[in-house]
PDB file of C-alpha atoms in Angstrom:
ATOM      1  CA  MET Z1039     135.353  82.319  69.655  1.00 82.00           C
ATOM      2  CA  ARG Z1040     131.622  81.006  70.011  1.00 93.00           C
ATOM      3  CA  SER Z1041     131.391  78.175  72.519  1.00 97.00           C
ATOM      4  CA  GLU Z1042     129.531  75.026  72.106  1.00 98.00           C
ATOM      5  CA  VAL Z1043     126.092  73.733  73.191  1.00 98.00           C
ATOM      6  CA  ILE Z1044     125.780  70.267  74.491  1.00 98.00           C
ATOM      7  CA  PHE Z1045     122.553  68.475  75.114  1.00 98.00           C
ATOM      8  CA  VAL Z1046     123.304  65.356  77.250  1.00 98.00           C
ATOM      9  CA  GLY Z1047     121.158  62.350  78.159  1.00 96.00           C
ATOM     10  CA  HIS Z1048     122.110  61.845  81.774  1.00 95.00           C
ATOM     11  CA  GLY Z1049     119.870  58.749  82.533  1.00 88.00           C
ATOM     12  CA  SER Z1050     120.042  56.599  85.665  1.00 86.00           C
ATOM     13  CA  PRO Z1051     122.026  57.750  88.745  1.00 86.00           C
ATOM     14  CA  MET Z1052     123.849  54.381  88.315  1.00 87.00           C
ATOM     15  CA  ASN Z1053     125.794  55.844  85.621  1.00 91.00           C
ATOM     16  CA  VAL Z1054     127.686  57.959  88.395  1.00 92.00           C
ATOM     17  CA  ILE Z1055     129.667  54.886  89.399  1.00 93.00           C
ATOM     18  CA  ALA Z1056     129.698  53.019  86.097  1.00 91.00           C
ATOM     19  CA  ASP Z1057     132.234  52.559  83.407  1.00 93.00           C
ATOM     20  CA  ASN Z1058     129.948  52.231  80.316  1.00 93.00           C
ATOM     21  CA  LYS Z1059     129.607  53.702  76.881  1.00 94.00           C
ATOM     22  CA  TRP Z1060     127.720  56.568  78.192  1.00 94.00           C
ATOM     23  CA  THR Z1061     130.319  57.620  80.852  1.00 95.00           C
ATOM     24  CA  ARG Z1062     133.204  57.063  78.397  1.00 96.00           C
ATOM     25  CA  ASN Z1063     131.619  59.512  76.003  1.00 96.00           C
ATOM     26  CA  TRP Z1064     131.141  61.882  78.915  1.00 96.00           C
ATOM     27  CA  LYS Z1065     134.826  61.760  79.748  1.00 95.00           C
ATOM     28  CA  ASN Z1066     135.792  62.233  76.021  1.00 95.00           C
ATOM     29  CA  LEU Z1067     133.609  65.303  75.746  1.00 94.00           C
ATOM     30  CA  LYS Z1068     136.408  67.667  76.884  1.00 91.00           C
ATOM     31  CA  ASN Z1069     138.552  66.437  74.078  1.00 93.00           C
ATOM     32  CA  LYS Z1070     135.873  67.590  71.463  1.00 93.00           C
ATOM     33  CA  ILE Z1071     135.398  71.135  72.778  1.00 93.00           C
ATOM     34  CA  ALA Z1072     137.635  74.108  73.756  1.00 90.00           C
ATOM     35  CA  LYS Z1073     137.997  74.743  77.510  1.00 92.00           C
ATOM     36  CA  PRO Z1074     135.302  77.074  78.400  1.00 96.00           C
ATOM     37  CA  LYS Z1075     135.517  80.232  80.444  1.00 95.00           C
ATOM     38  CA  GLY Z1076     132.475  78.955  82.351  1.00 97.00           C
ATOM     39  CA  ILE Z1077     129.296  76.887  81.955  1.00 98.00           C
ATOM     40  CA  ILE Z1078     125.731  77.930  81.495  1.00 98.00           C
ATOM     41  CA  ALA Z1079     123.761  74.847  82.832  1.00 98.00           C
ATOM     42  CA  ILE Z1080     120.173  73.638  82.698  1.00 98.00           C
ATOM     43  CA  SER Z1081     119.171  70.558  84.596  1.00 98.00           C
ATOM     44  CA  ALA Z1082     115.894  68.632  84.090  1.00 97.00           C
ATOM     45  CA  HIS Z1083     115.836  68.215  87.931  1.00 96.00           C
ATOM     46  CA  TRP Z1084     115.730  71.894  88.755  1.00 97.00           C
ATOM     47  CA  TYR Z1085     112.042  72.087  87.867  1.00 97.00           C
ATOM     48  CA  ILE Z1086     110.120  74.767  89.805  1.00 97.00           C
ATOM     49  CA  ASN Z1087     107.405  77.404  89.549  1.00 96.00           C
ATOM     50  CA  HIS Z1088     109.774  80.248  88.278  1.00 97.00           C
ATOM     51  CA  THR Z1089     112.917  80.839  86.266  1.00 98.00           C
ATOM     52  CA  ALA Z1090     115.680  81.220  88.916  1.00 98.00           C
ATOM     53  CA  TYR Z1091     119.503  81.309  89.493  1.00 97.00           C
ATOM     54  CA  ASN Z1092     121.560  80.615  92.442  1.00 96.00           C
ATOM     55  CA  ASN Z1093     123.851  83.330  93.873  1.00 95.00           C
ATOM     56  CA  GLN Z1094     125.829  81.461  96.435  1.00 94.00           C
ATOM     57  CA  GLU Z1095     129.671  81.092  95.930  1.00 93.00           C
ATOM     58  CA  THR Z1096     129.432  77.311  95.921  1.00 93.00           C
ATOM     59  CA  PHE Z1097     126.657  75.035  95.225  1.00 95.00           C
ATOM     60  CA  GLU Z1098     125.233  72.445  97.584  1.00 94.00           C
ATOM     61  CA  GLN Z1099     125.535  69.094  95.970  1.00 96.00           C
ATOM     62  CA  ILE Z1100     122.017  67.499  95.717  1.00 95.00           C
ATOM     63  CA  TYR Z1101     121.626  63.680  95.864  1.00 94.00           C
ATOM     64  CA  ASP Z1102     118.125  63.641  94.398  1.00 88.00           C
ATOM     65  CA  MET Z1103     117.755  59.856  94.251  1.00 85.00           C
ATOM     66  CA  TYR Z1104     116.764  57.240  96.841  1.00 86.00           C
ATOM     67  CA  GLY Z1105     117.589  53.594  97.373  1.00 86.00           C
ATOM     68  CA  PHE Z1106     120.749  53.599  95.363  1.00 90.00           C
ATOM     69  CA  PRO Z1107     124.103  52.082  96.475  1.00 90.00           C
ATOM     70  CA  GLN Z1108     126.055  54.082  99.115  1.00 94.00           C
ATOM     71  CA  GLU Z1109     128.860  54.531  96.623  1.00 93.00           C
ATOM     72  CA  ILE Z1110     126.767  57.031  94.582  1.00 94.00           C
ATOM     73  CA  TYR Z1111     126.163  59.303  97.778  1.00 95.00           C
ATOM     74  CA  ASP Z1112     130.012  59.177  98.552  1.00 95.00           C
ATOM     75  CA  VAL Z1113     130.802  61.007  95.223  1.00 94.00           C
ATOM     76  CA  LYS Z1114     131.759  64.544  95.942  1.00 96.00           C
ATOM     77  CA  TYR Z1115     131.669  67.278  93.140  1.00 96.00           C
ATOM     78  CA  ASN Z1116     132.605  70.595  94.634  1.00 94.00           C
ATOM     79  CA  ALA Z1117     131.572  73.094  91.873  1.00 94.00           C
ATOM     80  CA  HIS Z1118     131.711  76.862  92.183  1.00 95.00           C
ATOM     81  CA  ASN Z1119     129.168  79.347  91.028  1.00 97.00           C
ATOM     82  CA  ASP Z1120     130.448  81.747  88.315  1.00 97.00           C
ATOM     83  CA  LEU Z1121     129.063  84.921  89.934  1.00 97.00           C
ATOM     84  CA  GLU Z1122     130.175  87.176  87.057  1.00 97.00           C
ATOM     85  CA  LEU Z1123     128.212  84.839  84.494  1.00 98.00           C
ATOM     86  CA  THR Z1124     125.283  84.862  86.933  1.00 97.00           C
ATOM     87  CA  ALA Z1125     125.274  88.669  87.156  1.00 97.00           C
ATOM     88  CA  LYS Z1126     125.290  88.735  83.158  1.00 98.00           C
ATOM     89  CA  ILE Z1127     122.245  86.333  82.799  1.00 98.00           C
ATOM     90  CA  LYS Z1128     120.396  88.478  85.603  1.00 98.00           C
ATOM     91  CA  ASN Z1129     121.254  91.588  83.555  1.00 97.00           C
ATOM     92  CA  ILE Z1130     119.842  90.016  80.379  1.00 98.00           C
ATOM     93  CA  LEU Z1131     116.757  88.586  81.790  1.00 98.00           C
ATOM     94  CA  GLN Z1132     115.994  91.391  84.228  1.00 96.00           C
ATOM     95  CA  ASP Z1133     112.655  90.613  86.164  1.00 95.00           C
ATOM     96  CA  ASP Z1134     112.126  87.344  84.061  1.00 95.00           C
ATOM     97  CA  ILE Z1135     114.535  85.634  86.657  1.00 97.00           C
ATOM     98  CA  THR Z1136     114.864  85.679  90.422  1.00 97.00           C
ATOM     99  CA  VAL Z1137     117.265  84.367  92.948  1.00 97.00           C
ATOM    100  CA  ASP Z1138     116.583  81.057  94.570  1.00 97.00           C
ATOM    101  CA  ASN Z1139     119.143  79.239  96.764  1.00 96.00           C
ATOM    102  CA  GLU Z1140     116.927  76.433  97.905  1.00 94.00           C
ATOM    103  CA  TRP Z1141     118.425  74.026  95.272  1.00 96.00           C
ATOM    104  CA  GLY Z1142     121.970  73.317  94.131  1.00 95.00           C
ATOM    105  CA  LEU Z1143     123.994  71.155  91.806  1.00 97.00           C
ATOM    106  CA  ASP Z1144     121.882  68.114  91.184  1.00 96.00           C
ATOM    107  CA  HIS Z1145     122.738  64.705  89.620  1.00 94.00           C
ATOM    108  CA  GLY Z1146     121.521  65.881  86.278  1.00 95.00           C
ATOM    109  CA  LEU Z1147     124.557  67.921  86.158  1.00 97.00           C
ATOM    110  CA  TRP Z1148     127.316  66.562  88.562  1.00 96.00           C
ATOM    111  CA  SER Z1149     126.861  62.954  87.409  1.00 95.00           C
ATOM    112  CA  VAL Z1150     128.113  64.047  83.799  1.00 97.00           C
ATOM    113  CA  LEU Z1151     130.605  66.860  84.958  1.00 97.00           C
ATOM    114  CA  LYS Z1152     132.431  64.554  87.204  1.00 96.00           C
ATOM    115  CA  PHE Z1153     133.486  62.664  84.076  1.00 97.00           C
ATOM    116  CA  MET Z1154     133.948  65.818  81.934  1.00 97.00           C
ATOM    117  CA  TYR Z1155     135.841  67.898  84.458  1.00 97.00           C
ATOM    118  CA  PRO Z1156     136.703  65.752  87.361  1.00 95.00           C
ATOM    119  CA  ASP Z1157     138.647  68.451  89.069  1.00 95.00           C
ATOM    120  CA  ALA Z1158     135.481  70.771  89.042  1.00 95.00           C
ATOM    121  CA  ASP Z1159     137.609  73.601  87.857  1.00 95.00           C
ATOM    122  CA  ILE Z1160     135.187  75.238  85.538  1.00 97.00           C
ATOM    123  CA  PRO Z1161     132.729  77.539  87.244  1.00 97.00           C
ATOM    124  CA  MET Z1162     128.957  77.578  86.264  1.00 97.00           C
ATOM    125  CA  SER Z1163     125.689  79.260  86.464  1.00 98.00           C
ATOM    126  CA  ILE Z1164     122.487  77.118  86.801  1.00 98.00           C
ATOM    127  CA  ILE Z1165     119.070  78.159  85.496  1.00 98.00           C
ATOM    128  CA  SER Z1166     116.080  76.487  86.568  1.00 98.00           C
ATOM    129  CA  ILE Z1167     113.130  75.340  84.402  1.00 98.00           C
ATOM    130  CA  ASP Z1168     109.828  77.193  85.072  1.00 98.00           C
ATOM    131  CA  PHE Z1169     107.136  74.451  84.941  1.00 97.00           C
ATOM    132  CA  SER Z1170     104.528  77.170  84.412  1.00 97.00           C
ATOM    133  CA  LYS Z1171     106.017  78.264  81.058  1.00 97.00           C
ATOM    134  CA  ASN Z1172     105.381  76.576  77.625  1.00 97.00           C
ATOM    135  CA  PRO Z1173     108.138  75.370  75.455  1.00 97.00           C
ATOM    136  CA  ILE Z1174     108.149  78.437  73.266  1.00 97.00           C
ATOM    137  CA  GLU Z1175     108.639  80.604  76.279  1.00 98.00           C
ATOM    138  CA  HIS Z1176     111.715  78.318  77.270  1.00 98.00           C
ATOM    139  CA  PHE Z1177     113.121  78.522  73.874  1.00 98.00           C
ATOM    140  CA  GLU Z1178     112.974  82.516  74.083  1.00 98.00           C
ATOM    141  CA  ILE Z1179     114.809  82.483  77.219  1.00 98.00           C
ATOM    142  CA  ALA Z1180     117.679  80.710  75.798  1.00 98.00           C
ATOM    143  CA  ARG Z1181     117.486  82.921  72.728  1.00 98.00           C
ATOM    144  CA  LYS Z1182     117.989  85.942  74.832  1.00 98.00           C
ATOM    145  CA  LEU Z1183     121.054  84.393  76.476  1.00 98.00           C
ATOM    146  CA  ARG Z1184     122.783  82.872  73.374  1.00 97.00           C
ATOM    147  CA  SER Z1185     124.928  85.874  72.996  1.00 97.00           C
ATOM    148  CA  LEU Z1186     126.921  84.607  76.049  1.00 98.00           C
ATOM    149  CA  ARG Z1187     128.362  81.795  73.894  1.00 98.00           C
ATOM    150  CA  GLU Z1188     130.324  84.606  72.065  1.00 97.00           C
ATOM    151  CA  GLU Z1189     132.073  85.318  75.269  1.00 97.00           C
ATOM    152  CA  GLY Z1190     133.331  81.753  75.627  1.00 96.00           C
ATOM    153  CA  TYR Z1191     130.621  80.227  77.936  1.00 98.00           C
ATOM    154  CA  LEU Z1192     129.802  76.610  77.221  1.00 98.00           C
ATOM    155  CA  VAL Z1193     126.067  75.572  77.461  1.00 98.00           C
ATOM    156  CA  ILE Z1194     125.251  72.239  78.913  1.00 98.00           C
ATOM    157  CA  CYS Z1195     121.575  71.140  78.897  1.00 98.00           C
ATOM    158  CA  SER Z1196     121.055  67.709  80.697  1.00 98.00           C
ATOM    159  CA  GLY Z1197     117.908  65.761  80.390  1.00 97.00           C
ATOM    160  CA  ASN Z1198     116.548  62.789  78.335  1.00 96.00           C
ATOM    161  CA  ILE Z1199     114.703  62.917  75.019  1.00 96.00           C
ATOM    162  CA  VAL Z1200     112.635  59.837  75.935  1.00 94.00           C
ATOM    163  CA  HIS Z1201     112.125  59.619  79.779  1.00 91.00           C
ATOM    164  CA  ASN Z1202     108.999  57.738  80.941  1.00 86.00           C
ATOM    165  CA  LEU Z1203     109.383  56.237  84.372  1.00 72.00           C
ATOM    166  CA  ARG Z1204     105.974  54.706  84.172  1.00 65.00           C
ATOM    167  CA  THR Z1205     106.979  52.429  81.431  1.00 64.00           C
ATOM    168  CA  MET Z1206     110.584  51.727  82.227  1.00 54.00           C
ATOM    169  CA  TYR Z1207     111.793  48.138  82.942  1.00 55.00           C
ATOM    170  CA  LEU Z1208     114.867  47.864  85.131  1.00 51.00           C
ATOM    171  CA  SER Z1209     115.647  44.400  83.721  1.00 51.00           C
ATOM    172  CA  LYS Z1210     115.291  45.549  80.121  1.00 57.00           C
ATOM    173  CA  PRO Z1211     118.633  46.948  78.601  1.00 61.00           C
ATOM    174  CA  SER Z1212     117.026  47.728  75.190  1.00 65.00           C
ATOM    175  CA  LEU Z1213     114.438  50.285  74.149  1.00 73.00           C
ATOM    176  CA  VAL Z1214     110.676  49.716  73.371  1.00 75.00           C
ATOM    177  CA  ASP Z1215     109.766  50.305  69.803  1.00 80.00           C
ATOM    178  CA  GLU Z1216     107.868  53.660  70.423  1.00 84.00           C
ATOM    179  CA  ALA Z1217     110.947  54.931  72.215  1.00 85.00           C
ATOM    180  CA  ILE Z1218     113.238  54.126  69.353  1.00 89.00           C
ATOM    181  CA  GLU Z1219     110.848  55.746  66.929  1.00 92.00           C
ATOM    182  CA  PHE Z1220     110.534  59.027  68.781  1.00 93.00           C
ATOM    183  CA  ASP Z1221     114.275  59.229  69.459  1.00 94.00           C
ATOM    184  CA  ASP Z1222     115.024  58.683  65.752  1.00 96.00           C
ATOM    185  CA  LEU Z1223     112.479  61.117  64.746  1.00 97.00           C
ATOM    186  CA  VAL Z1224     113.952  63.853  67.047  1.00 97.00           C
ATOM    187  CA  GLU Z1225     117.473  63.040  65.555  1.00 97.00           C
ATOM    188  CA  ASP Z1226     116.127  63.455  62.003  1.00 97.00           C
ATOM    189  CA  LYS Z1227     114.489  66.796  62.981  1.00 97.00           C
ATOM    190  CA  ILE Z1228     117.649  68.031  64.612  1.00 98.00           C
ATOM    191  CA  LEU Z1229     119.819  66.977  61.686  1.00 97.00           C
ATOM    192  CA  SER Z1230     117.411  68.705  59.157  1.00 97.00           C
ATOM    193  CA  ARG Z1231     117.246  71.728  61.512  1.00 97.00           C
ATOM    194  CA  LYS Z1232     113.565  71.528  61.919  1.00 97.00           C
ATOM    195  CA  PHE Z1233     113.867  73.061  65.346  1.00 97.00           C
ATOM    196  CA  ASP Z1234     110.245  74.482  65.364  1.00 96.00           C
ATOM    197  CA  ASP Z1235     108.710  70.957  65.122  1.00 97.00           C
ATOM    198  CA  LEU Z1236     110.945  69.949  68.316  1.00 97.00           C
ATOM    199  CA  VAL Z1237     109.851  73.030  70.335  1.00 97.00           C
ATOM    200  CA  ASN Z1238     106.157  72.178  69.404  1.00 96.00           C
ATOM    201  CA  TYR Z1239     107.019  68.624  70.297  1.00 96.00           C
ATOM    202  CA  LYS Z1240     103.327  67.661  71.207  1.00 95.00           C
ATOM    203  CA  SER Z1241     102.608  67.656  67.523  1.00 94.00           C
ATOM    204  CA  LEU Z1242     104.932  64.581  67.114  1.00 95.00           C
ATOM    205  CA  PRO Z1243     103.734  61.085  67.168  1.00 93.00           C
ATOM    206  CA  ASN Z1244     104.317  59.130  70.447  1.00 90.00           C
ATOM    207  CA  TRP Z1245     105.182  62.203  72.395  1.00 93.00           C
ATOM    208  CA  GLN Z1246     102.822  60.924  75.126  1.00 90.00           C
ATOM    209  CA  ILE Z1247     104.851  57.829  75.649  1.00 86.00           C
ATOM    210  CA  ALA Z1248     108.386  59.656  75.158  1.00 90.00           C
ATOM    211  CA  ALA Z1249     107.658  62.737  77.295  1.00 92.00           C
ATOM    212  CA  PRO Z1250     104.664  62.294  79.302  1.00 91.00           C
ATOM    213  CA  THR Z1251     106.132  64.848  81.689  1.00 94.00           C
ATOM    214  CA  PRO Z1252     108.132  67.803  80.194  1.00 96.00           C
ATOM    215  CA  ASP Z1253     110.826  68.186  82.709  1.00 96.00           C
ATOM    216  CA  HIS Z1254     113.529  65.999  80.888  1.00 97.00           C
ATOM    217  CA  TYR Z1255     112.494  66.942  77.425  1.00 97.00           C
ATOM    218  CA  LEU Z1256     112.590  70.779  77.989  1.00 98.00           C
ATOM    219  CA  PRO Z1257     116.422  70.909  78.328  1.00 98.00           C
ATOM    220  CA  LEU Z1258     116.519  69.965  74.595  1.00 98.00           C
ATOM    221  CA  VAL Z1259     114.320  73.033  73.860  1.00 98.00           C
ATOM    222  CA  TYR Z1260     116.718  75.218  75.853  1.00 98.00           C
ATOM    223  CA  ALA Z1261     119.710  73.739  73.851  1.00 98.00           C
ATOM    224  CA  LEU Z1262     117.920  74.550  70.469  1.00 98.00           C
ATOM    225  CA  GLY Z1263     117.131  78.157  71.719  1.00 98.00           C
ATOM    226  CA  PHE Z1264     120.902  78.630  72.326  1.00 98.00           C
ATOM    227  CA  LEU Z1265     121.588  77.961  68.595  1.00 98.00           C
ATOM    228  CA  TYR Z1266     122.220  80.430  65.754  1.00 96.00           C
ATOM    229  CA  GLY Z1267     121.352  77.714  63.133  1.00 93.00           C
ATOM    230  CA  ASP Z1268     124.687  77.454  61.384  1.00 95.00           C
ATOM    231  CA  GLU Z1269     126.389  75.160  63.939  1.00 97.00           C
ATOM    232  CA  ASP Z1270     127.804  71.781  62.981  1.00 97.00           C
ATOM    233  CA  ILE Z1271     125.852  68.993  64.651  1.00 98.00           C
ATOM    234  CA  GLU Z1272     127.328  65.716  66.168  1.00 97.00           C
ATOM    235  CA  VAL Z1273     125.440  62.880  67.832  1.00 97.00           C
ATOM    236  CA  PHE Z1274     127.983  61.775  70.421  1.00 95.00           C
ATOM    237  CA  SER Z1275     125.788  59.188  72.110  1.00 94.00           C
ATOM    238  CA  LYS Z1276     122.984  57.071  70.668  1.00 95.00           C
ATOM    239  CA  GLY Z1277     120.644  54.668  72.178  1.00 90.00           C
ATOM    240  CA  GLY Z1278     119.096  54.031  75.560  1.00 86.00           C
ATOM    241  CA  GLU Z1279     118.184  51.778  78.413  1.00 78.00           C
ATOM    242  CA  PHE Z1280     115.466  50.370  80.664  1.00 76.00           C
ATOM    243  CA  GLY Z1281     112.879  50.460  77.748  1.00 72.00           C
ATOM    244  CA  ALA Z1282     111.873  54.077  77.906  1.00 81.00           C
ATOM    245  CA  VAL Z1283     115.029  56.137  78.686  1.00 87.00           C
ATOM    246  CA  THR Z1284     117.101  57.412  75.759  1.00 92.00           C
ATOM    247  CA  MET Z1285     120.765  58.610  76.138  1.00 94.00           C
ATOM    248  CA  THR Z1286     121.014  60.163  72.816  1.00 97.00           C
ATOM    249  CA  SER Z1287     123.231  63.300  73.110  1.00 97.00           C
ATOM    250  CA  TYR Z1288     124.295  66.145  70.762  1.00 98.00           C
ATOM    251  CA  ILE Z1289     127.157  68.601  70.509  1.00 97.00           C
ATOM    252  CA  PHE Z1290     126.416  71.919  68.565  1.00 98.00           C
ATOM    253  CA  LYS Z1291     129.571  73.731  67.506  1.00 94.00           C
TER     254      LYS Z1291
END
């Protein structure tokens, strides 16, 4: 049976220790999908100059945030590498992917997975985002890998559709109008399956405000690349925080 694709808005590291609508939705995700054989994972925070995978048996947990409460740094998530899946990814992508063990499991993934699978009992393979590639190239990488969904591998792509740290306001719980408009436009494009428009996102209005850097938007491009086009689409979180960070998230199944 074909496994699902999830795009999740992970937002602030503070969610790691929060009980809010985002974390409750993450906790409920495992009830919406079949238990996967393993996970193919993409995080906005593994953003380097090549497409890479990790071939160590366990991942180092990366605390890639600074100045937050100690409680966050005390959270442990001991995830294991799915070495069989990693070998399959390498076999498909060949010379287009290289091994790189300088990174590990960052908060873009473990902050969500600790709610989905608190026992860390689902092995995974993590693929980096190559900042030298354009969105179409990222989309095509996912296209090459999407057949792995037929083997029972869940895809989780973690980022944020709107992520502009330059204009965020920690004291503002709601979103600025431009963020709402862009988030709503992306939702409309997803639900109407106009995926080409979303891959070529720089043709959309307000993209400079929504995604001034591509790192948090590109996980959505990967999610779309993993699709066959006939999936049911569910919006399982909607909205955002801090003025310019949206948490809107999707399940494709």
